[in-house]
Short mmCIF file of C-alpha atoms and ligand atoms in Angstrom, two decimals:
data_model
loop_
_atom_site.label_atom_id
_atom_site.label_comp_id
_atom_site.label_asym_id
_atom_site.label_seq_id
_atom_site.Cartn_x
_atom_site.Cartn_y
_atom_site.Cartn_z
CA MET A 1 0.00 0.00 0.00
CA TYR A 2 1.36 3.39 -0.96
CA LYS A 3 0.50 5.98 1.63
CA THR A 4 1.46 9.21 -0.05
CA ALA A 5 1.42 10.72 -3.49
CA LYS A 6 5.11 11.43 -3.03
CA ARG A 7 5.78 7.72 -2.65
CA LEU A 8 3.70 7.05 -5.77
CA ALA A 9 5.69 9.54 -7.77
CA ALA A 10 8.88 7.94 -6.57
CA ILE A 11 8.20 4.67 -8.35
CA ALA A 12 10.64 4.72 -11.21
CA LEU A 13 9.61 2.81 -14.30
CA PRO A 14 12.63 1.44 -16.13
CA ALA A 15 12.75 2.26 -19.82
CA ALA A 16 12.85 -1.46 -20.56
CA LEU A 17 9.27 -1.67 -19.33
CA ALA A 18 7.92 0.63 -22.01
CA PHE A 19 5.75 -0.83 -24.75
CA THR A 20 7.68 -1.09 -27.98
CA SER A 21 4.78 0.36 -29.88
CA PHE A 22 1.74 1.89 -28.32
CA THR A 23 -1.23 3.82 -29.63
CA ALA A 24 -3.82 4.23 -26.91
CA GLN A 25 -6.82 4.78 -29.12
CA ALA A 26 -6.39 1.98 -31.65
CA ALA A 27 -9.24 -0.51 -31.32
CA ASP A 28 -7.44 -3.40 -32.94
CA GLU A 29 -4.87 -4.10 -30.26
CA VAL A 30 -4.49 -5.44 -26.74
CA ASN A 31 -1.96 -4.27 -24.14
CA ILE A 32 -0.69 -6.87 -21.70
CA TYR A 33 1.26 -6.71 -18.44
CA SER A 34 2.86 -10.13 -18.04
CA TYR A 35 4.59 -11.77 -15.11
CA ARG A 36 5.00 -14.79 -17.36
CA GLN A 37 8.06 -15.01 -19.56
CA GLN A 38 8.13 -14.09 -23.21
CA PHE A 39 9.06 -17.56 -24.53
CA LEU A 40 5.80 -18.89 -23.09
CA ILE A 41 3.45 -16.11 -24.09
CA GLN A 42 4.69 -14.78 -27.44
CA PRO A 43 3.87 -17.83 -29.61
CA MET A 44 0.22 -17.71 -28.52
CA LEU A 45 -0.01 -13.98 -29.05
CA ASP A 46 1.40 -14.41 -32.56
CA ALA A 47 -1.23 -17.08 -33.26
CA PHE A 48 -3.93 -14.73 -31.92
CA THR A 49 -2.79 -11.90 -34.20
CA ALA A 50 -2.64 -14.27 -37.17
CA GLU A 51 -6.23 -15.39 -36.53
CA THR A 52 -7.84 -12.08 -35.60
CA GLY A 53 -5.62 -9.31 -36.99
CA ILE A 54 -5.55 -7.83 -33.49
CA LYS A 55 -2.07 -6.65 -32.47
CA THR A 56 -0.66 -7.25 -29.01
CA ASN A 57 1.85 -5.23 -26.98
CA VAL A 58 3.42 -6.76 -23.89
CA VAL A 59 5.34 -5.50 -20.91
CA PHE A 60 7.20 -8.46 -19.42
CA ALA A 61 8.41 -8.05 -15.84
CA LYS A 62 9.29 -10.18 -12.82
CA LYS A 63 7.76 -7.73 -10.36
CA GLY A 64 6.12 -4.35 -9.94
CA LEU A 65 3.29 -4.74 -12.45
CA ILE A 66 0.48 -4.55 -9.88
CA GLN A 67 2.05 -1.43 -8.35
CA ARG A 68 2.40 0.02 -11.83
CA LEU A 69 -1.28 -0.63 -12.63
CA LYS A 70 -2.24 1.01 -9.35
CA HIS A 71 -0.03 4.01 -10.00
CA GLU A 72 -1.40 4.49 -13.52
CA GLY A 73 -5.02 4.26 -12.39
CA LYS A 74 -7.55 5.28 -15.03
CA HIS A 75 -4.78 6.18 -17.43
CA SER A 76 -3.23 2.72 -17.54
CA PRO A 77 -2.76 1.41 -21.07
CA ALA A 78 -2.99 -2.17 -19.80
CA ASP A 79 -5.96 -4.35 -20.72
CA ILE A 80 -4.89 -7.70 -19.31
CA ILE A 81 -2.56 -8.88 -16.57
CA LEU A 82 -1.02 -12.36 -16.83
CA THR A 83 0.39 -14.00 -13.71
CA SER A 84 2.23 -17.23 -12.96
CA ASP A 85 0.39 -18.07 -9.75
CA ILE A 86 -2.95 -17.52 -7.98
CA GLY A 87 -1.22 -15.26 -5.41
CA PRO A 88 -0.59 -12.17 -7.54
CA LEU A 89 -3.82 -12.83 -9.44
CA TYR A 90 -5.77 -12.69 -6.19
CA ASP A 91 -3.81 -9.61 -5.12
CA VAL A 92 -4.56 -7.63 -8.29
CA VAL A 93 -8.28 -8.38 -7.91
CA ASN A 94 -8.19 -7.62 -4.20
CA GLU A 95 -6.60 -4.22 -4.92
CA GLY A 96 -9.66 -3.32 -7.02
CA LEU A 97 -7.64 -3.13 -10.24
CA THR A 98 -9.75 -5.56 -12.33
CA GLN A 99 -13.26 -5.98 -13.69
CA PRO A 100 -15.38 -9.12 -14.14
CA VAL A 101 -15.63 -10.87 -17.50
CA GLU A 102 -18.88 -12.51 -18.50
CA SER A 103 -18.00 -15.02 -21.19
CA ALA A 104 -19.74 -18.27 -22.14
CA VAL A 105 -16.49 -19.37 -23.84
CA LEU A 106 -14.42 -18.93 -20.67
CA ASP A 107 -17.09 -20.58 -18.55
CA LYS A 108 -17.16 -23.58 -20.85
CA ASN A 109 -13.39 -23.98 -21.26
CA ILE A 110 -12.20 -23.30 -17.73
CA PRO A 111 -13.28 -25.62 -14.89
CA ALA A 112 -15.13 -23.99 -12.00
CA GLN A 113 -12.32 -24.50 -9.46
CA PHE A 114 -9.95 -22.54 -11.71
CA GLN A 115 -12.08 -19.42 -12.08
CA ASP A 116 -13.13 -16.70 -9.68
CA PRO A 117 -16.78 -17.17 -8.63
CA SER A 118 -17.17 -13.41 -9.20
CA LYS A 119 -15.45 -13.66 -12.64
CA HIS A 120 -12.47 -11.37 -11.96
CA TRP A 121 -9.78 -13.97 -12.64
CA TYR A 122 -9.43 -17.05 -14.84
CA GLY A 123 -6.84 -19.85 -14.75
CA LEU A 124 -5.07 -20.66 -18.03
CA THR A 125 -2.68 -23.46 -17.06
CA SER A 126 -2.48 -25.63 -13.97
CA ARG A 127 0.17 -27.50 -12.03
CA ALA A 128 0.24 -29.71 -8.96
CA ARG A 129 2.49 -29.15 -5.96
CA ILE A 130 3.85 -32.63 -5.36
CA ILE A 131 6.38 -34.53 -3.27
CA TYR A 132 9.71 -35.27 -4.95
CA ALA A 133 11.07 -38.39 -3.20
CA SER A 134 14.53 -39.93 -3.42
CA LYS A 135 14.46 -43.06 -5.60
CA ASP A 136 17.17 -44.62 -3.41
CA ARG A 137 16.00 -43.72 0.07
CA VAL A 138 12.18 -43.57 -0.03
CA LYS A 139 10.22 -46.73 -0.81
CA PRO A 140 7.08 -46.51 -2.95
CA GLY A 141 4.06 -46.07 -0.69
CA GLU A 142 6.14 -44.89 2.24
CA ILE A 143 4.53 -41.45 2.03
CA THR A 144 1.19 -40.73 0.39
CA THR A 145 -0.15 -37.44 1.80
CA TYR A 146 0.83 -33.86 2.65
CA GLU A 147 -0.25 -34.66 6.21
CA ASP A 148 2.45 -37.40 6.39
CA LEU A 149 5.16 -34.74 5.94
CA ALA A 150 4.68 -33.90 9.63
CA ASP A 151 5.27 -37.52 10.76
CA PRO A 152 8.36 -37.64 13.05
CA LYS A 153 9.71 -40.55 10.99
CA TRP A 154 10.85 -37.94 8.44
CA GLN A 155 12.87 -35.99 10.97
CA GLY A 156 15.83 -34.25 9.28
CA ARG A 157 14.82 -35.65 5.87
CA ILE A 158 12.74 -32.90 4.20
CA CYS A 159 13.82 -29.87 2.15
CA SER A 160 11.59 -26.85 1.52
CA ARG A 161 11.77 -23.41 0.00
CA SER A 162 10.63 -20.44 2.09
CA GLY A 163 7.28 -20.71 3.82
CA LYS A 164 6.58 -17.18 2.57
CA HIS A 165 6.98 -18.06 -1.10
CA THR A 166 3.74 -17.76 -3.02
CA TYR A 167 3.66 -21.52 -3.87
CA THR A 168 4.11 -22.52 -0.23
CA LEU A 169 1.48 -20.04 0.96
CA SER A 170 -1.09 -21.52 -1.42
CA LEU A 171 -0.35 -25.06 -0.23
CA ILE A 172 -0.65 -23.98 3.42
CA GLY A 173 -3.84 -22.08 2.50
CA SER A 174 -5.31 -25.30 1.09
CA MET A 175 -4.35 -27.16 4.29
CA ILE A 176 -6.22 -24.50 6.32
CA ALA A 177 -9.23 -24.82 4.02
CA HIS A 178 -9.35 -28.58 4.57
CA HIS A 179 -8.28 -28.88 8.22
CA GLY A 180 -8.75 -25.49 9.87
CA GLU A 181 -6.13 -23.16 11.29
CA ALA A 182 -5.28 -24.95 14.55
CA GLU A 183 -4.66 -28.31 12.91
CA THR A 184 -2.67 -26.71 10.10
CA GLN A 185 -0.47 -24.96 12.65
CA LYS A 186 0.33 -28.34 14.25
CA TRP A 187 1.08 -29.77 10.81
CA LEU A 188 3.37 -26.88 9.95
CA GLU A 189 5.20 -27.26 13.27
CA GLY A 190 5.66 -30.95 12.49
CA LEU A 191 6.92 -30.23 8.99
CA LYS A 192 9.27 -27.56 10.32
CA ALA A 193 10.65 -30.05 12.85
CA ASN A 194 11.39 -32.48 9.99
CA LEU A 195 13.39 -30.05 7.85
CA ALA A 196 16.94 -31.04 7.01
CA ARG A 197 17.99 -27.39 6.74
CA LYS A 198 16.67 -23.84 6.96
CA PRO A 199 14.23 -23.15 4.07
CA GLN A 200 16.16 -21.77 1.09
CA GLY A 201 16.39 -21.83 -2.69
CA ASN A 202 13.77 -22.42 -5.37
CA ASP A 203 11.85 -25.60 -6.27
CA ARG A 204 14.68 -27.03 -8.38
CA ALA A 205 17.20 -26.42 -5.58
CA GLN A 206 15.18 -28.78 -3.37
CA VAL A 207 15.40 -31.59 -5.92
CA LYS A 208 19.13 -30.94 -6.28
CA ALA A 209 19.40 -31.32 -2.50
CA VAL A 210 17.64 -34.70 -2.70
CA LYS A 211 20.07 -35.79 -5.42
CA GLU A 212 22.99 -34.71 -3.22
CA GLY A 213 21.68 -36.56 -0.17
CA VAL A 214 20.92 -33.46 1.90
CA CYS A 215 17.33 -34.67 2.29
CA ASP A 216 15.01 -37.43 1.03
CA LEU A 217 11.77 -35.53 0.34
CA ALA A 218 11.01 -32.14 -1.18
CA LEU A 219 7.98 -30.15 -2.28
CA GLY A 220 7.86 -28.76 -5.77
CA ASN A 221 5.63 -27.86 -8.72
CA THR A 222 5.20 -30.53 -11.38
CA TYR A 223 6.47 -28.52 -14.36
CA TYR A 224 9.95 -28.18 -12.89
CA PHE A 225 10.40 -31.91 -13.42
CA GLY A 226 9.95 -31.44 -17.19
CA LYS A 227 12.17 -28.36 -17.19
CA MET A 228 14.96 -30.23 -15.37
CA LEU A 229 14.66 -33.45 -17.36
CA THR A 230 14.97 -31.63 -20.71
CA ASN A 231 17.56 -29.08 -19.66
CA ASP A 232 20.34 -29.24 -22.26
CA LYS A 233 21.81 -25.94 -21.10
CA ASN A 234 22.34 -27.26 -17.57
CA PRO A 235 22.51 -31.03 -18.07
CA GLU A 236 23.25 -31.67 -14.38
CA GLN A 237 19.56 -30.88 -13.80
CA LYS A 238 18.63 -34.02 -15.75
CA GLU A 239 20.40 -36.00 -13.03
CA TRP A 240 18.53 -34.17 -10.29
CA ALA A 241 15.27 -35.11 -12.00
CA MET A 242 16.32 -38.72 -12.50
CA SER A 243 17.14 -39.09 -8.80
CA VAL A 244 13.51 -38.67 -7.66
CA ASN A 245 10.10 -40.27 -7.92
CA LEU A 246 7.09 -38.00 -8.38
CA LEU A 247 4.50 -38.57 -5.66
CA PHE A 248 1.04 -37.11 -6.20
CA PRO A 249 -0.28 -36.69 -2.65
CA ASN A 250 -3.71 -37.52 -1.24
CA GLN A 251 -4.83 -39.70 -4.13
CA ASP A 252 -7.11 -41.69 -1.81
CA ASP A 253 -8.91 -38.62 -0.52
CA ARG A 254 -9.11 -35.01 -1.78
CA GLY A 255 -6.35 -35.14 -4.43
CA ALA A 256 -3.17 -33.17 -5.09
CA HIS A 257 -3.03 -29.42 -4.37
CA MET A 258 -3.33 -27.47 -7.62
CA ASN A 259 -2.29 -23.98 -8.57
CA ILE A 260 -2.66 -21.97 -11.77
CA SER A 261 -1.23 -19.36 -14.03
CA GLY A 262 -3.98 -17.00 -15.08
CA ALA A 263 -5.36 -13.76 -16.43
CA ALA A 264 -7.53 -10.84 -15.36
CA LEU A 265 -9.08 -7.93 -17.26
CA THR A 266 -7.98 -4.57 -15.88
CA LYS A 267 -10.56 -2.19 -14.45
CA TYR A 268 -9.99 0.51 -17.07
CA ALA A 269 -9.05 -1.69 -20.03
CA PRO A 270 -8.98 0.67 -23.05
CA HIS A 271 -9.52 -2.25 -25.46
CA LYS A 272 -12.00 -4.29 -23.47
CA GLU A 273 -13.64 -6.12 -26.36
CA ALA A 274 -10.36 -7.17 -27.99
CA ALA A 275 -8.97 -8.12 -24.58
CA ILE A 276 -11.88 -10.47 -23.88
CA LYS A 277 -11.35 -11.98 -27.34
CA LEU A 278 -7.74 -12.68 -26.37
CA MET A 279 -8.72 -14.22 -23.03
CA GLU A 280 -11.18 -16.47 -24.86
CA PHE A 281 -8.53 -17.38 -27.44
CA LEU A 282 -6.17 -18.39 -24.63
CA SER A 283 -8.82 -20.78 -23.28
CA LYS A 284 -9.33 -22.59 -26.60
CA GLU A 285 -7.64 -25.80 -27.67
CA GLN A 286 -4.84 -24.39 -29.86
CA ALA A 287 -3.52 -21.91 -27.28
CA GLN A 288 -4.16 -24.29 -24.38
CA THR A 289 -2.03 -26.93 -26.07
CA MET A 290 0.78 -24.49 -26.90
CA TYR A 291 0.81 -22.82 -23.50
CA ALA A 292 0.77 -25.99 -21.42
CA LYS A 293 3.29 -27.89 -23.55
CA ALA A 294 5.82 -25.05 -23.62
CA ASN A 295 6.21 -25.18 -19.83
CA TYR A 296 5.18 -28.77 -18.98
CA GLU A 297 2.04 -27.51 -17.31
CA PHE A 298 -1.47 -28.91 -17.57
CA PRO A 299 -4.03 -27.28 -19.85
CA VAL A 300 -7.03 -26.20 -17.76
CA ARG A 301 -9.39 -26.92 -20.67
CA PRO A 302 -10.69 -30.50 -20.36
CA ASN A 303 -9.68 -33.08 -23.01
CA THR A 304 -6.73 -31.04 -24.25
CA PRO A 305 -3.47 -32.81 -25.18
CA ARG A 306 -0.66 -32.66 -22.62
CA ALA A 307 3.07 -32.80 -23.31
CA GLU A 308 4.34 -36.34 -24.04
CA LEU A 309 6.71 -36.09 -21.09
CA ILE A 310 3.74 -35.54 -18.79
CA ASN A 311 1.94 -38.59 -20.12
CA GLU A 312 5.10 -40.63 -19.66
CA TYR A 313 6.11 -39.55 -16.15
CA MET A 314 2.94 -38.25 -14.49
CA GLY A 315 -0.09 -39.76 -16.16
CA GLU A 316 -3.56 -39.16 -14.79
CA PHE A 317 -3.95 -38.23 -11.14
CA LYS A 318 -6.63 -36.97 -8.79
CA GLU A 319 -6.74 -33.17 -8.41
CA ASP A 320 -8.07 -31.30 -5.41
CA GLN A 321 -11.30 -29.67 -6.63
CA ILE A 322 -11.38 -26.84 -4.10
CA ASN A 323 -11.92 -23.43 -5.70
CA LEU A 324 -8.64 -21.50 -5.69
CA GLN A 325 -10.41 -18.35 -4.56
CA GLU A 326 -11.04 -20.10 -1.24
CA VAL A 327 -7.36 -21.07 -1.02
CA ALA A 328 -6.19 -17.56 -1.98
CA GLU A 329 -8.34 -15.97 0.70
CA LEU A 330 -6.47 -18.04 3.31
CA ARG A 331 -2.98 -17.01 2.16
CA ALA A 332 -2.79 -14.16 4.69
CA THR A 333 -3.66 -16.58 7.49
CA ALA A 334 -1.07 -18.98 6.07
CA ALA A 335 1.59 -16.24 6.19
CA ARG A 336 0.75 -15.57 9.84
CA LEU A 337 1.18 -19.27 10.65
CA VAL A 338 4.54 -19.34 8.86
CA ASP A 339 5.70 -16.52 11.16
CA LYS A 340 4.10 -18.03 14.24
CA VAL A 341 5.89 -21.39 13.90
CA GLY A 342 9.13 -19.69 12.76
CA PHE A 343 9.12 -21.82 9.63
CA ASP A 344 11.86 -19.87 7.88
CA ASN A 345 14.11 -19.42 10.93
FE1 FE B 401 7.45 -21.57 -10.97
#
């Protein structure tokens, strides 16, 4: 939250963030603020332009886009914001920077649990947060649920990234939704007590730690497995991936915790109609296939082809059907629990 106008004015916008070409009044274009990387997004945008003749302009950034939207207010050129997780998607809606989209196409293509009940955000790809288990040191069936991660038998054998990372907060949020706050706190204390080291690094760093024998179990998003296994630039990552089994938790009850990348229409979208067309395009089979395959994610649209690697190593699994809005609303409570149990200390 920015308290003063002075603070607002102080936000410097790097030149690199400027649109390469921008004409505010043109009807046949869409302006996008994207937290997702260019290699993922650009091919679909090119296909959209080829099909519709509507141009797209994108600002790609790792952070600051929500603040930028807020700062620009009514004068923002942005029509759509693309995020790589429910966290920032929920935040941009919560800040009042979006508007609802009524679309029969989006409603048909995107399952209910991956869209905002009040229509402000829509998921475009999904991923599960799973347990990566050492092939050598964890027997099949030895762990089957997120709840088991708190079992003292895993003492000193689990690696985790920060409890405050957006992926962790969503997982903890889903635990609160299913078990309540008090029980989740106990679980988090148990998990904390089982950590092999202080939380650090990203998802891939946890799998590397399993490979190196630092720990036997780690939590990570599914797509990183594909990104490691096919990594010709850093071939050592192939070995990290080959050292683990992928365990989809809670297959006998609620299913694996899911998260999404997604999109929202900005409150003052200058090209609202074209922007909705683009959102609908992104939910259709062609874009869904391209988007999901490029990053080893799952298409949200039912009956859409997945990457071969996913079929080979992951197959079908049971997904938690809880609406992600419910999970996102519990992220603040999750963050408080992370502090309370000193998870990152
Ligand atoms: Fe990620």
